């Protein structure tokens, strides 16, 4: 058996090494168009600041080491320029010569390419880069050797923010230009607002709902759509990626959304001898069964192994992906898994939403920090559509637990049952994941009725009144419009001040006390809803709507 | 409705507060025999070193605050001395007077008491303490004010080791006496060996398979079973706990193993008006369905809430517990969930075991540390019986993911599918949990055959030869007896040195390379098994069996 793998990073190399372990006698050739294989793709941004100090640390494997260990024939600077499915051969370009190489099975792990729109002046701008490979990084590092003062990031996605942080750590002024009204599109806007605030705190400026109209002065002047002019010594395009499927399309393989390659459950393309994996393929979003593109290292690595199994005759099916991502932005971590509220709405899925606040470990143990956790779920079955979290520590753990729960088909009713490890340095007897389950169950079982932050202005317009049950001292942080102030501990004694014909909303700081207030009021016959996420969330996303004395 | 809750910590207070939220009009009385309610039980050891600086931080709630917020009638220093189920009343002792209090429903959350065996001289020893409550802690702190030089911990369980660490941080010499041949009984011995090594590293000495025969000189002299004499200024008994069910037994409620109270799925005891929760009850081990005792804060809190739901007419069933525990021991964290190998063997469950080693996050990102993860699973279905992990960082996350997987009934075949959050500071594209899944699947699907560390000596006795595929430089760390040395990268070229009639075992440092070697050898027709956990694990548990040059 002779297998050719196109692309020697992540999925491609997982496929090649697994193939070798299963088939000691197979001929396995890896064709990589770049100069390196198996480099630390996701580590590139961290070399910018020097946090990953040596460039060599990013070169996890070399063709020589892989040859010695796995007996793989790895050829770098070899670009597959054409596939001839009928002849079962690929045309390979190397040092300006093109030659043919035959295969029994071909695995396309061509990955994705950065989206680079046509912007006037871009092609003349020497200081504009993307960051997907070691040569990209080398160019950026060379630019950095000239001590740039001002950098611009175009695109505030996960990698964009990683780059922004690492540039800022070199004391470079960083401006970010983002087309959307928020950072980190996989998050919903109120969760992304925590990250926006951290960026501002760190003196990184973001121009939202804006894009670059023009580069001038060889890229040193950047003109935005709204007319604003920025100065840049270094500009990095981080506007997302799209499947790299040029050779697949030219060969007549079936492709779909944004050029993604169609594969079946065994990673077989429309040609039975050609397989494809990784960022280049269309996958099932496991929660909805819909087709989607998920460009992440974890699924790519799994797919690489699975396609090797399939080719070797082991039964293995691609069950799809849910998509889990995480990013550290200075002192904050933001992560998400599954679907966000926006996409659940777009797909008209019946859903409820909760936000809970808690600590990463026992609050009485030193160093406890805040986590805000959002859960999106079906309002009757409790099926979990997705989760998002922000905080300084322990965000990865909670999202990983919830990613596992979603993969396993657990519902919100199962979350209180999870026995998570607890001792004071690590967690709480009721972890925030358990609490999210309880809170969601209260919604499902009708013990609590909540409204979302984006519904509050409307509610006020309809004449609803907010009862703020925080303590007096807390009001200094800001107050709601249309609000009465009754501290929770006084509520039972002051019920007579309330009107049973009035519709109320109740809020405290994070939602723990307002839920107790809601229970007191409901059981006493008052008409009340709970502001989900309470003051803390509302202030994060809508500080301008609050009153300050 | 009038509900009495006996015991005002963890489960008891969860029950009382949830009852209030569901029943604004109920009369809810909490009777606590000690002077405090809702104190931070699990935080007590950390006040010893001053890591939790102020005693007040441990007093999470006060009766006054709980009255104001939840309208609870909380009576501290009120001990329930008798239950009269027929009359539906309890007899309560307070300030040497006894009075009756009636109930509609009674919830027993009496917890557990430390096991204190009768040891000669114990009753005359003023410096011997247990640590379960604030008054216990106060006594220990008073002892510490006399600047003790030498302390003895009797029992090396989770809490014992927490106390040992915190005493050591005060520069006190610490000796631990443990009846078992290992620390941390919920772990298997080879995993516990990592913790033992950390204790030795920190200059904490452990006397294994030993116990106290006698206290002399008012406890200042401690004589062990093996005749050894130790000096102690402060001795802490941490020999485990047993259900506190005295009043339940006296009232004729059905009890079982070690005095644990029998309850049904709704937490109802053998008397329909009496419920019990927490450390005092017998629960189902969820994995096997067997009765067991699980004294942990997380299940107790859940049970408190569920019993309140049951009493309030909400359908809620106790599904059982799997048991998840974690402990930080100086620079190491050890955690486990589900069943250990020892108990799986005792129950004659068909099982396989793997150990995998990995990093807590991307190895190329600064600060990556080692994790060793053990998985016990069914050799055909892949059902996960339990998991254990040790390492410096990220152990809690992996055990929580696996605890979630076990609760959800996932198999080892599902572990590679988990999409865990990955960016360099948080994880790896193939997390150690994914890797454990792959490794287990290799066993199940017959791609790898392993032997355990405790089978190696026997294998040598039967004439098997170990092929050590580490590099030459690594041999300085120690070598196996009966071993050939062939570095992995030379193996394909040196196959002719091997004998197809010889039975081989293969090992490297952590098992990654030996598995590749195993695949090469098997496919070339050699008879080979893989030493699970490889050299690193073997050296941890059996350093004396290795050869050192």
GROMACS .gro file of C-alpha atoms in nm, chain A residues 211-392:
model
  182
  211UNK     CA    1  -1.299   4.782   0.873
  212UNK     CA    2  -1.003   4.902   0.671
  213UNK     CA    3  -1.099   5.106   0.365
  214UNK     CA    4  -0.748   5.172   0.242
  215UNK     CA    5  -0.378   5.135   0.313
  216UNK     CA    6  -0.169   5.441   0.234
  217UNK     CA    7   0.199   5.524   0.247
  218UNK     CA    8   0.303   5.159   0.195
  219UNK     CA    9   0.081   5.055   0.478
  220UNK     CA   10   0.203   5.306   0.731
  221UNK     CA   11  -0.130   5.486   0.718
  222UNK     CA   12  -0.450   5.285   0.764
  223UNK     CA   13  -0.781   5.449   0.674
  224UNK     CA   14  -1.092   5.297   0.829
  225UNK     CA   15  -1.441   5.284   0.679
  226UNK     CA   16  -1.557   5.552   0.921
  227UNK     CA   17  -1.281   5.785   0.803
  228UNK     CA   18  -1.056   5.743   1.103
  229UNK     CA   19  -0.682   5.735   1.027
  230UNK     CA   20  -0.441   5.512   1.215
  231UNK     CA   21  -0.064   5.488   1.202
  232UNK     CA   22   0.090   5.144   1.174
  233UNK     CA   23   0.440   5.007   1.172
  234UNK     CA   24   0.306   4.653   1.168
  235UNK     CA   25  -0.036   4.532   1.061
  236UNK     CA   26  -0.157   4.177   1.103
  237UNK     CA   27  -0.456   4.043   0.917
  238UNK     CA   28  -0.647   3.803   1.134
  239UNK     CA   29  -0.983   3.805   0.964
  240UNK     CA   30  -1.054   3.437   0.974
  241UNK     CA   31  -0.971   3.149   0.747
  242UNK     CA   32  -1.130   2.942   0.475
  243UNK     CA   33  -1.076   2.582   0.368
  244UNK     CA   34  -0.780   2.536   0.134
  245UNK     CA   35  -0.938   2.319  -0.131
  246UNK     CA   36  -0.804   2.455  -0.458
  247UNK     CA   37  -0.654   2.127  -0.579
  248UNK     CA   38  -0.958   1.932  -0.458
  249UNK     CA   39  -1.190   2.156  -0.656
  250UNK     CA   40  -0.973   2.142  -0.966
  251UNK     CA   41  -0.978   1.763  -0.946
  252UNK     CA   42  -1.357   1.769  -0.943
  253UNK     CA   43  -1.401   1.655  -0.582
  254UNK     CA   44  -1.730   1.763  -0.434
  255UNK     CA   45  -1.700   2.078  -0.223
  256UNK     CA   46  -1.952   2.297  -0.045
  257UNK     CA   47  -1.973   2.590   0.192
  258UNK     CA   48  -1.681   2.830   0.157
  259UNK     CA   49  -1.502   2.568  -0.049
  260UNK     CA   50  -1.499   2.301   0.223
  261UNK     CA   51  -1.448   1.945   0.097
  262UNK     CA   52  -1.738   1.703   0.139
  263UNK     CA   53  -1.643   1.375   0.305
  264UNK     CA   54  -1.850   1.084   0.432
  265UNK     CA   55  -1.832   0.935   0.780
  266UNK     CA   56  -1.510   0.756   0.684
  267UNK     CA   57  -1.349   1.077   0.554
  268UNK     CA   58  -1.386   0.956   0.197
  269UNK     CA   59  -1.433   1.235  -0.058
  270UNK     CA   60  -1.643   1.195  -0.372
  271UNK     CA   61  -1.348   0.993  -0.506
  272UNK     CA   62  -1.317   0.663  -0.318
  273UNK     CA   63  -0.936   0.668  -0.312
  274UNK     CA   64  -0.912   1.023  -0.182
  275UNK     CA   65  -0.972   1.111   0.181
  276UNK     CA   66  -0.974   1.452   0.347
  277UNK     CA   67  -0.948   1.574   0.705
  278UNK     CA   68  -0.893   1.883   0.919
  279UNK     CA   69  -0.974   2.246   0.853
  280UNK     CA   70  -1.037   2.173   0.485
  281UNK     CA   71  -1.347   1.956   0.531
  282UNK     CA   72  -1.712   2.012   0.604
  283UNK     CA   73  -1.817   1.838   0.927
  284UNK     CA   74  -2.140   1.776   1.114
  285UNK     CA   75  -2.210   2.007   1.403
  286UNK     CA   76  -2.282   1.721   1.641
  287UNK     CA   77  -2.553   1.902   1.837
  288UNK     CA   78  -2.774   1.989   1.540
  289UNK     CA   79  -2.651   1.751   1.272
  290UNK     CA   80  -2.605   2.052   1.038
  291UNK     CA   81  -2.306   2.090   0.808
  292UNK     CA   82  -2.046   2.333   0.932
  293UNK     CA   83  -1.678   2.426   0.924
  294UNK     CA   84  -1.481   2.380   1.245
  295UNK     CA   85  -1.114   2.473   1.216
  296UNK     CA   86  -0.960   2.350   1.541
  297UNK     CA   87  -0.656   2.143   1.624
  298UNK     CA   88  -0.833   1.890   1.844
  299UNK     CA   89  -1.080   1.758   1.582
  300UNK     CA   90  -0.809   1.772   1.314
  301UNK     CA   91  -0.581   1.547   1.518
  302UNK     CA   92  -0.862   1.304   1.590
  303UNK     CA   93  -0.963   1.295   1.225
  304UNK     CA   94  -0.603   1.224   1.125
  305UNK     CA   95  -0.596   0.919   1.342
  306UNK     CA   96  -0.941   0.805   1.235
  307UNK     CA   97  -0.871   0.832   0.864
  308UNK     CA   98  -0.561   0.615   0.915
  309UNK     CA   99  -0.782   0.362   1.093
  310UNK     CA  100  -1.039   0.372   0.812
  311UNK     CA  101  -0.775   0.318   0.544
  312UNK     CA  102  -0.633   0.031   0.751
  313UNK     CA  103  -0.971  -0.139   0.769
  314UNK     CA  104  -1.066  -0.052   1.127
  315UNK     CA  105  -1.426   0.056   1.166
  316UNK     CA  106  -1.421   0.423   1.263
  317UNK     CA  107  -1.682   0.690   1.204
  318UNK     CA  108  -1.659   1.065   1.220
  319UNK     CA  109  -1.932   1.151   1.469
  320UNK     CA  110  -1.892   1.523   1.410
  321UNK     CA  111  -1.765   1.804   1.626
  322UNK     CA  112  -1.913   2.045   1.877
  323UNK     CA  113  -1.632   2.302   1.867
  324UNK     CA  114  -1.455   2.403   2.188
  325UNK     CA  115  -1.230   2.707   2.196
  326UNK     CA  116  -1.038   2.897   2.457
  327UNK     CA  117  -0.823   3.207   2.468
  328UNK     CA  118  -0.622   3.384   2.731
  329UNK     CA  119  -0.648   3.760   2.696
  330UNK     CA  120  -0.409   3.914   2.949
  331UNK     CA  121  -0.554   3.830   3.292
  332UNK     CA  122  -0.877   3.687   3.159
  333UNK     CA  123  -0.965   3.355   3.002
  334UNK     CA  124  -1.265   3.316   2.774
  335UNK     CA  125  -1.390   2.984   2.641
  336UNK     CA  126  -1.689   2.833   2.471
  337UNK     CA  127  -1.822   2.496   2.366
  338UNK     CA  128  -2.112   2.399   2.144
  339UNK     CA  129  -2.358   2.653   2.006
  340UNK     CA  130  -2.390   3.014   2.114
  341UNK     CA  131  -2.718   3.195   2.174
  342UNK     CA  132  -2.691   3.376   1.842
  343UNK     CA  133  -2.672   3.057   1.639
  344UNK     CA  134  -2.943   2.886   1.843
  345UNK     CA  135  -3.169   3.182   1.760
  346UNK     CA  136  -3.072   3.175   1.394
  347UNK     CA  137  -3.170   2.811   1.382
  348UNK     CA  138  -3.498   2.881   1.562
  349UNK     CA  139  -3.424   2.630   1.833
  350UNK     CA  140  -3.641   2.660   2.139
  351UNK     CA  141  -3.403   2.764   2.414
  352UNK     CA  142  -3.347   2.917   2.756
  353UNK     CA  143  -3.041   3.097   2.880
  354UNK     CA  144  -2.887   3.141   3.223
  355UNK     CA  145  -2.580   3.319   3.355
  356UNK     CA  146  -2.432   3.220   3.688
  357UNK     CA  147  -2.145   3.375   3.878
  358UNK     CA  148  -1.919   3.191   4.116
  359UNK     CA  149  -1.563   3.143   4.228
  360UNK     CA  150  -1.299   2.915   4.077
  361UNK     CA  151  -1.246   2.754   4.419
  362UNK     CA  152  -1.374   2.782   4.776
  363UNK     CA  153  -1.429   3.150   4.845
  364UNK     CA  154  -1.275   3.122   5.192
  365UNK     CA  155  -0.947   2.990   5.050
  366UNK     CA  156  -0.701   3.259   4.936
  367UNK     CA  157  -0.691   3.365   4.575
  368UNK     CA  158  -1.047   3.280   4.471
  369UNK     CA  159  -1.144   3.461   4.151
  370UNK     CA  160  -1.474   3.518   3.969
  371UNK     CA  161  -1.612   3.303   3.691
  372UNK     CA  162  -1.919   3.393   3.489
  373UNK     CA  163  -2.076   3.093   3.319
  374UNK     CA  164  -2.347   3.098   3.055
  375UNK     CA  165  -2.556   2.798   2.961
  376UNK     CA  166  -2.791   2.767   2.662
  377UNK     CA  167  -3.035   2.477   2.683
  378UNK     CA  168  -3.372   2.343   2.574
  379UNK     CA  169  -3.644   2.480   2.807
  380UNK     CA  170  -3.818   2.145   2.845
  381UNK     CA  171  -3.579   1.859   2.780
  382UNK     CA  172  -3.282   2.041   2.932
  383UNK     CA  173  -3.059   1.942   2.638
  384UNK     CA  174  -2.744   2.153   2.655
  385UNK     CA  175  -2.676   2.349   2.337
  386UNK     CA  176  -2.370   2.532   2.453
  387UNK     CA  177  -2.174   2.698   2.728
  388UNK     CA  178  -1.945   2.997   2.761
  389UNK     CA  179  -1.731   3.114   3.049
  390UNK     CA  180  -1.501   3.399   3.139
  391UNK     CA  181  -1.277   3.443   3.440
  392UNK     CA  182  -0.920   3.456   3.556
   0.00000   0.00000   0.00000
